[in-house]
Coordinates of C-alpha atoms in Angstrom, one line a residue:
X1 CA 0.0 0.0 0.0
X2 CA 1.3 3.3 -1.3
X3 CA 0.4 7.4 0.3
X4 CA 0.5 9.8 -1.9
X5 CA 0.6 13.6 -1.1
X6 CA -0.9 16.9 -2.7
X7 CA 1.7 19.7 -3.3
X8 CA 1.7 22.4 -0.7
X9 CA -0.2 25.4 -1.3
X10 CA 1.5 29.2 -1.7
X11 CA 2.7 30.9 1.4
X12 CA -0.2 32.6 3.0
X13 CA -2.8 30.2 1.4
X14 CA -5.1 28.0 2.6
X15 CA -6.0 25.0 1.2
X16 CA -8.4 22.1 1.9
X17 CA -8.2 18.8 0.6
X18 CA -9.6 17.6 -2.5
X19 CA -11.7 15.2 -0.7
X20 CA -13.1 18.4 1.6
X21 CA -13.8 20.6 -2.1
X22 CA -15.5 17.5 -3.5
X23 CA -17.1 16.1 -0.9
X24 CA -17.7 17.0 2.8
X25 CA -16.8 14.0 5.6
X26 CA -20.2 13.4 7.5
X27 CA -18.7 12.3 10.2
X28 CA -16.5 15.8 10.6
X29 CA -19.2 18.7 9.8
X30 CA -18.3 20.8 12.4
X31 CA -14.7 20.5 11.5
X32 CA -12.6 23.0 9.6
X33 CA -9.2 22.2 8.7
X34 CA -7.3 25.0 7.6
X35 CA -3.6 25.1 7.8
X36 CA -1.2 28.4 7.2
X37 CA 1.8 28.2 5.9
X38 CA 4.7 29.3 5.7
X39 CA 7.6 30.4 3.2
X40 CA 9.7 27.8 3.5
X41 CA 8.7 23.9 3.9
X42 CA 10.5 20.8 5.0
X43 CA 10.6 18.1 2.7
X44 CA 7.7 15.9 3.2
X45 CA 8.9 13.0 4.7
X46 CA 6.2 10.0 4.6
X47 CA 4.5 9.0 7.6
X48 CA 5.4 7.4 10.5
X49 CA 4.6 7.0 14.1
X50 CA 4.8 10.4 15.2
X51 CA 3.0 11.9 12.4
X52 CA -0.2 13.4 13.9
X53 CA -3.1 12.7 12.1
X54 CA -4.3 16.5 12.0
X55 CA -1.8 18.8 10.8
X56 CA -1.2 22.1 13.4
X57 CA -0.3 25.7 12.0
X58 CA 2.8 27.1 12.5
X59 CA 3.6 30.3 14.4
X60 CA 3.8 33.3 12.2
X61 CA 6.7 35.7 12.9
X62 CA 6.6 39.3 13.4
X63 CA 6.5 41.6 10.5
X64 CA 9.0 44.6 9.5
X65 CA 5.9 47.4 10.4
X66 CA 4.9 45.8 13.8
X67 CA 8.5 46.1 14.9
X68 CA 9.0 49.6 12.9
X69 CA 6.1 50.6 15.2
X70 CA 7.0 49.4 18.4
X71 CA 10.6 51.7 17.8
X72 CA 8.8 54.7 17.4
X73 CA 6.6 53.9 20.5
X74 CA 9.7 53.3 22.5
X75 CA 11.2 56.5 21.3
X76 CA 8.1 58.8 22.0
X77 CA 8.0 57.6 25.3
X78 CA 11.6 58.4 26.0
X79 CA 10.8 61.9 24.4
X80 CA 8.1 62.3 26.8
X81 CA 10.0 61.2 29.6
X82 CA 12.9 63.9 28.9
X83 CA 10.6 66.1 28.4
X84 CA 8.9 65.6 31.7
X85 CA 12.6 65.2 33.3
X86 CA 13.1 68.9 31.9
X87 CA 16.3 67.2 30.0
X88 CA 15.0 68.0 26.6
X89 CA 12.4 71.4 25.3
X90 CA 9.5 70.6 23.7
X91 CA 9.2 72.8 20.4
X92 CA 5.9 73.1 21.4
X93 CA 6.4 74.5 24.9
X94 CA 8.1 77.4 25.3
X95 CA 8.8 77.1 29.5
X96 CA 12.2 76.3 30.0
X97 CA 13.4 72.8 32.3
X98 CA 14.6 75.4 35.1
X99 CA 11.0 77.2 34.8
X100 CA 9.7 73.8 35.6
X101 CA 11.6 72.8 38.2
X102 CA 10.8 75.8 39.8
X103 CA 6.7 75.2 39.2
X104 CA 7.5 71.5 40.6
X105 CA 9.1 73.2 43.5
X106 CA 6.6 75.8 44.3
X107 CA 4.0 73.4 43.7
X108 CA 5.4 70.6 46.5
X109 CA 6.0 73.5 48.8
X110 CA 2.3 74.0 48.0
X111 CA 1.0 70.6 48.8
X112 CA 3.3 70.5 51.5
X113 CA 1.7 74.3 52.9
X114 CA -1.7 72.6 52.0
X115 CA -1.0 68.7 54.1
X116 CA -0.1 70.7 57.2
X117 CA -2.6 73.1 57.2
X118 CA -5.1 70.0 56.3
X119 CA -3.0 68.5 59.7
X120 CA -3.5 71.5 61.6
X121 CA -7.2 71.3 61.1
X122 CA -7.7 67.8 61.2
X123 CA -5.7 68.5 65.2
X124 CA -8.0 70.6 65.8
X125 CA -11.4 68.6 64.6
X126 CA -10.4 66.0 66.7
X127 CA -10.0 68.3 69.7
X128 CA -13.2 70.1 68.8
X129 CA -14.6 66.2 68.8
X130 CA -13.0 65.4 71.8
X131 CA -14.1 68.4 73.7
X132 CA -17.5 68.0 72.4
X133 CA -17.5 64.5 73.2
X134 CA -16.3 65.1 77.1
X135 CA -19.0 68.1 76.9
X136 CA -21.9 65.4 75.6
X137 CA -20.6 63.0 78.5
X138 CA -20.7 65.9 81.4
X139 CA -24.2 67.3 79.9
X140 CA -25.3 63.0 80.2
X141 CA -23.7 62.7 84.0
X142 CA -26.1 66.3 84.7
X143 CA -29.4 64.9 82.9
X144 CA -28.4 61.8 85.4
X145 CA -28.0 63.5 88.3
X146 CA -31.2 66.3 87.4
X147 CA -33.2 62.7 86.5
X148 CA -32.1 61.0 89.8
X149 CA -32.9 64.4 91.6
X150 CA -36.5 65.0 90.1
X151 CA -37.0 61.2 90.9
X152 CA -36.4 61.5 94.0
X153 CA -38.6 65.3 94.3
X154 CA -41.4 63.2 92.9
X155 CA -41.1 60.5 95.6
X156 CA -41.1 62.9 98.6
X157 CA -43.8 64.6 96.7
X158 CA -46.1 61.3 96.7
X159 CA -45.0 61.0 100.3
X160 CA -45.7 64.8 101.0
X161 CA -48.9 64.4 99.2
X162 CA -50.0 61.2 101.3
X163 CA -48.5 62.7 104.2
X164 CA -51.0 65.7 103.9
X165 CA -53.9 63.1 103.1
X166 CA -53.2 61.6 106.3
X167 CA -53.7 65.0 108.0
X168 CA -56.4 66.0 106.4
X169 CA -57.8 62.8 107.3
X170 CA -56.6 63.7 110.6
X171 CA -58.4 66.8 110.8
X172 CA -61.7 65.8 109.7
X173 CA -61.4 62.9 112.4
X174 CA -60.3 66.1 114.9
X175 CA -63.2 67.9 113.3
X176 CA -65.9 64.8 113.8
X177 CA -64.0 64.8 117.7
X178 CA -64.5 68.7 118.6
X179 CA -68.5 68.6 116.9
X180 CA -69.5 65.6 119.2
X181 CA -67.4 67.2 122.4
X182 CA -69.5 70.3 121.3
X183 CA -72.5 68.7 121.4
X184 CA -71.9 67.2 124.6
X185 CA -70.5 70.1 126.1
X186 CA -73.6 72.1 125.0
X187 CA -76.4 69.3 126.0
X188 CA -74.3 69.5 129.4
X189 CA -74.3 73.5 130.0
X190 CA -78.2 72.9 129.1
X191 CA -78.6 71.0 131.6
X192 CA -76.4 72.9 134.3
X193 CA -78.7 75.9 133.2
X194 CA -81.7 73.8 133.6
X195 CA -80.8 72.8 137.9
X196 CA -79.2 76.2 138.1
X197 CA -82.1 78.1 137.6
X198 CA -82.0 79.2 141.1
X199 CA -78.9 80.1 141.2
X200 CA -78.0 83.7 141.5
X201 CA -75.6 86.5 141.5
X202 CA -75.9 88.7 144.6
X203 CA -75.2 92.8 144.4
X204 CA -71.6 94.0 142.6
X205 CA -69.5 95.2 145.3
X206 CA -66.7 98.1 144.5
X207 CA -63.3 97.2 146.3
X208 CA -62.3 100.4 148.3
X209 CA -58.8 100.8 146.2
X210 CA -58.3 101.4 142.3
X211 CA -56.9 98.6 140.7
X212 CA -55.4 100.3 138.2
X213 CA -55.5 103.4 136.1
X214 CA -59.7 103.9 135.9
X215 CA -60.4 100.8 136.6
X216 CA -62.0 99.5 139.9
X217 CA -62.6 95.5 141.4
X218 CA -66.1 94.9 141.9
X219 CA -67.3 91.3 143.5
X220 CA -70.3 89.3 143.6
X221 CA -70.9 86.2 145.5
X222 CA -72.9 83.5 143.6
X223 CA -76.0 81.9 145.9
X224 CA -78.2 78.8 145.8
X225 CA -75.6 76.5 144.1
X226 CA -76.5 73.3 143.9
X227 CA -73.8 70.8 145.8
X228 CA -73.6 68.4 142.9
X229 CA -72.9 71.0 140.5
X230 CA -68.9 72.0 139.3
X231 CA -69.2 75.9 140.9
X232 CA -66.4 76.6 138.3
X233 CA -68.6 76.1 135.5
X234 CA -71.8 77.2 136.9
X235 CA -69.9 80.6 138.2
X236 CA -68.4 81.5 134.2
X237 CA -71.8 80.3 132.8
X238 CA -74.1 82.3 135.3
X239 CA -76.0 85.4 133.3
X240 CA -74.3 88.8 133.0
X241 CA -73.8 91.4 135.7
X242 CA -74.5 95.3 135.2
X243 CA -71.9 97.8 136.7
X244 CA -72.6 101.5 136.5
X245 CA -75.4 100.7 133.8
X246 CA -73.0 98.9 132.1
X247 CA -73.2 94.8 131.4
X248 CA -70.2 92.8 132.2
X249 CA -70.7 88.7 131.2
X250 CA -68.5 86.2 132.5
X251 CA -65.9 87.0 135.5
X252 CA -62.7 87.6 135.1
X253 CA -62.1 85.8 137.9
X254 CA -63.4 82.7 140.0
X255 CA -62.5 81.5 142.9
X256 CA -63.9 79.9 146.4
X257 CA -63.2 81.0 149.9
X258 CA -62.3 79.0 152.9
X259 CA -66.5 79.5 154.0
X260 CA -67.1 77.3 150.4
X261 CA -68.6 80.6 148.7
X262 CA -68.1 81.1 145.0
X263 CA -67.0 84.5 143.9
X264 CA -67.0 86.2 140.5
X265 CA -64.6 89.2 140.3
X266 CA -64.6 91.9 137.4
X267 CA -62.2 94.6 136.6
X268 CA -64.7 97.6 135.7
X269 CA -62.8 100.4 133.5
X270 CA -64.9 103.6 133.2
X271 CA -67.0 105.5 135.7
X272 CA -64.1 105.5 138.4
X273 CA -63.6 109.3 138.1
X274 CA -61.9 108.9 141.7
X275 CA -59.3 106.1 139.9
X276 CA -57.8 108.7 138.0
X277 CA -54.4 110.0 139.1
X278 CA -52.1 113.0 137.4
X279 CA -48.8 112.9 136.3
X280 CA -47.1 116.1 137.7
X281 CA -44.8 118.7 136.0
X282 CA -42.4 116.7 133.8
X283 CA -38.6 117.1 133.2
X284 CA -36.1 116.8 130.3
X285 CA -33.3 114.6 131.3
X286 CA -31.4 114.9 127.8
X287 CA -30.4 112.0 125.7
X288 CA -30.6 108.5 126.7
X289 CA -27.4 107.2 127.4
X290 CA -26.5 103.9 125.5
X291 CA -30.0 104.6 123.8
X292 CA -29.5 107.0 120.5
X293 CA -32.3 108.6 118.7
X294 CA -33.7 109.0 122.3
X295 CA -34.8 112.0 125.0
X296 CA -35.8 111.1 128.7
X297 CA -38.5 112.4 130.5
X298 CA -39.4 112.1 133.8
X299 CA -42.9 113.3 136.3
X300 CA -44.2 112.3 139.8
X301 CA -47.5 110.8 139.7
X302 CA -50.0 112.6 141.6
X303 CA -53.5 111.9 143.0
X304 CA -53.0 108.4 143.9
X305 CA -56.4 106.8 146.0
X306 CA -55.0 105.3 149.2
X307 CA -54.3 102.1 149.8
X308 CA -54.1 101.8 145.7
X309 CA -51.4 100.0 144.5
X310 CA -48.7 102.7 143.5
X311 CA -47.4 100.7 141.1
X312 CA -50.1 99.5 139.4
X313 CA -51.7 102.9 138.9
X314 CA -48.3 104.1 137.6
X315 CA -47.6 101.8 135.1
X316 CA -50.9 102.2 133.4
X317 CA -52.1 105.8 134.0
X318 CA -51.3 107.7 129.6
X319 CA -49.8 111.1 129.5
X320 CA -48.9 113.0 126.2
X321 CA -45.1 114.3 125.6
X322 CA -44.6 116.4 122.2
X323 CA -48.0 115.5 121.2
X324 CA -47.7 111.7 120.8
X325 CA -49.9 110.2 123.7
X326 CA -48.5 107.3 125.4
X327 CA -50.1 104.4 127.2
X328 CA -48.0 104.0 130.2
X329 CA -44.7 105.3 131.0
X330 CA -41.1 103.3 129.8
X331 CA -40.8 102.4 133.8
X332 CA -41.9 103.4 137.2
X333 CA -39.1 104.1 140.0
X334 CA -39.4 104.9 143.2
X335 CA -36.8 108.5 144.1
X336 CA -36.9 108.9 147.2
X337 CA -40.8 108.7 148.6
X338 CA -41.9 109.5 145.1
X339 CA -43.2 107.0 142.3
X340 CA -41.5 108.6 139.2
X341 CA -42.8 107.5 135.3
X342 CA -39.6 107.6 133.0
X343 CA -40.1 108.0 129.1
X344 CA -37.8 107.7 126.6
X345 CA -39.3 109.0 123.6
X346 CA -37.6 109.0 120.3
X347 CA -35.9 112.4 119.1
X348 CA -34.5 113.1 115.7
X349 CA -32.7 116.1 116.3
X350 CA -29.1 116.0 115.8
X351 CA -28.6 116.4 119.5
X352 CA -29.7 112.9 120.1
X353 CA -28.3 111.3 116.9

């Protein structure tokens, strides 16, 4: 059995077998042999073991223009470069390599201006963060504190609040208290009026000495008192007295003698023209020492009833000095034999200052 081989096409054709232009291999359709070539071919040997059954394409070498190409590329980058490097003028740029060295130079003492200025700032935003951060935290630990403190206003206001429920529940228990003790207290003088009817107040009697300045003691001795009735009661519940046409209620004063009488006493004022005593002539003593803004005066007291209690009648008998009246006099001393009234009445002259 002999192989025979077709001649090998031009350089740059392809070629497919006759068998492929005449008729295609249905068992191959999607197959497309195509082989490139190149200008120079081995002898074709015949086959053997190692002959591969599908002939593979040779690599096809660069061309004169690709490499032409890649030359000029190198080249204009190496321009470029220089140019960049200020080691060579570009026609088209008239700014000398020095110019731009000195524009590179201004420009990083620029960036360098601009990154610590940008550092300067960004110091001072995070100490503006910080501070604003510690600020946050302090106004957090006050809204704490206020919190804790209104929580704690709020509780002793529920307890204030309760506390004055429990008064006023206090009170209205008080209140329920004082009405029954009222009640009892009035059923009870009802019924001492009732078994006192009887009872009676006998004829005011006017002590022979002033009490004090216009003002008399007058007695009355209360009769017909029932033994089982409190005489203290019935004595400030009896009915009202009448003294120099005047009526006088309750005593001023009730009290039992050894003899197991009651008697009322009242201190009439009014109608005692013989009560009355006089200051006499009065005296300036200057300024009150250890007392500024102060004048002395001083006058005996006159007229005095006998057997009234000097004193007494003294310390409550007015007078007017400078045209202010006053009650009673700053103190009473005895000089001497004679009961003297002292005033020290204020003075605004510069005398007294």
């Amino acid at each position: 059995m002999s192989l025979s081989f077709d001649p090998p096409p031009p350089y740059g054709v392809h070629a497919t077998t006759p068998q492929a232009r005449t008729q295609p291999n249905p068992s191959a359709t999607n197959y497309v042999q195509t082989t490139t070539t190149s200008t120079r071919y081995q002898a074709v040997r015949g086959p053997g073991e190692y002959t591969p059954l599908i002939p593979t394409p040779t690599q096809e070498r660069p061309g004169r223009y690709t490499l032409l190409l890649k030359c000029i590329a190198g080249i204009l980058v190496a321009v470029f470069i220089a140019q960049n490097a200020g080691l060579v003028r570009c026609p088209l740029n008239d700014i000398s390599a020095e110019d731009k060295a000195e524009f590179r130079r201004q420009w990083s003492e620029e960036k360098a201006r601009l990154r610590r200025e940008w550092n300067r700032e960004w110091a001072a935003h995070r100490t503006e963060v910080a501070d604003a951060r510690r600020a946050w935290a302090a106004e957090q630990e006050a809204h704490r504190i206020e919190a804790a403190a209104w929580t704690r206003e709020r509780a002793e206001h529920v307890d204030e609040v309760a506390g004055w429920q429990r008064d006023r529940d206090e009170h209205g228990r008080e209140l329920e208290d004082w009405a029954r003790q009222r009640a009892e207290e009035e059923a009870h003088r009802t019924e001492v009026k009732r078994r006192s009817q009887g009872v009676y107040w006998t004829e005011p009697l006017g002590d022979a000495h002033c009490h004090a300045y216009g003002t008399r003691t007058y007695y009355s001795w209360l009769r017909d008192l029932p033994h089982d009735l409190n005489w203290l009661e019935v004595c400030y519940n009896m009915p009202p007295v009448s003294v120099h046409g005047r009526t006088y209620t309750a005593p001023d004063k009730c009290e039992r003698n050894g003899r197991g009488e009651t008697i009322g006493t009242w201190y009439v004022s009014g109608g005692e023209p013989t009560c009355v005593p006089r200051w006499g002539d009065f005296s300036d003593k200057g300024c009150v020492p250890g007392k500024p803004g102060h004048r002395r005066f001083v006058a005996p007291i006159e007229a005095i009833p006998g057997g009234s209690d000097t004193q007494m009648m003294c310390s409550t008998t007015p007078t007017t000095i400078r045209g202010v009246t006053y009650d009673s006099p700053t103190a009473c001393e005895w000089w001497g034999r004679t009961m003297m009234g002292i005033w020290d009445v204020p003075d605004t002259t510069r005398w007294c200052a």
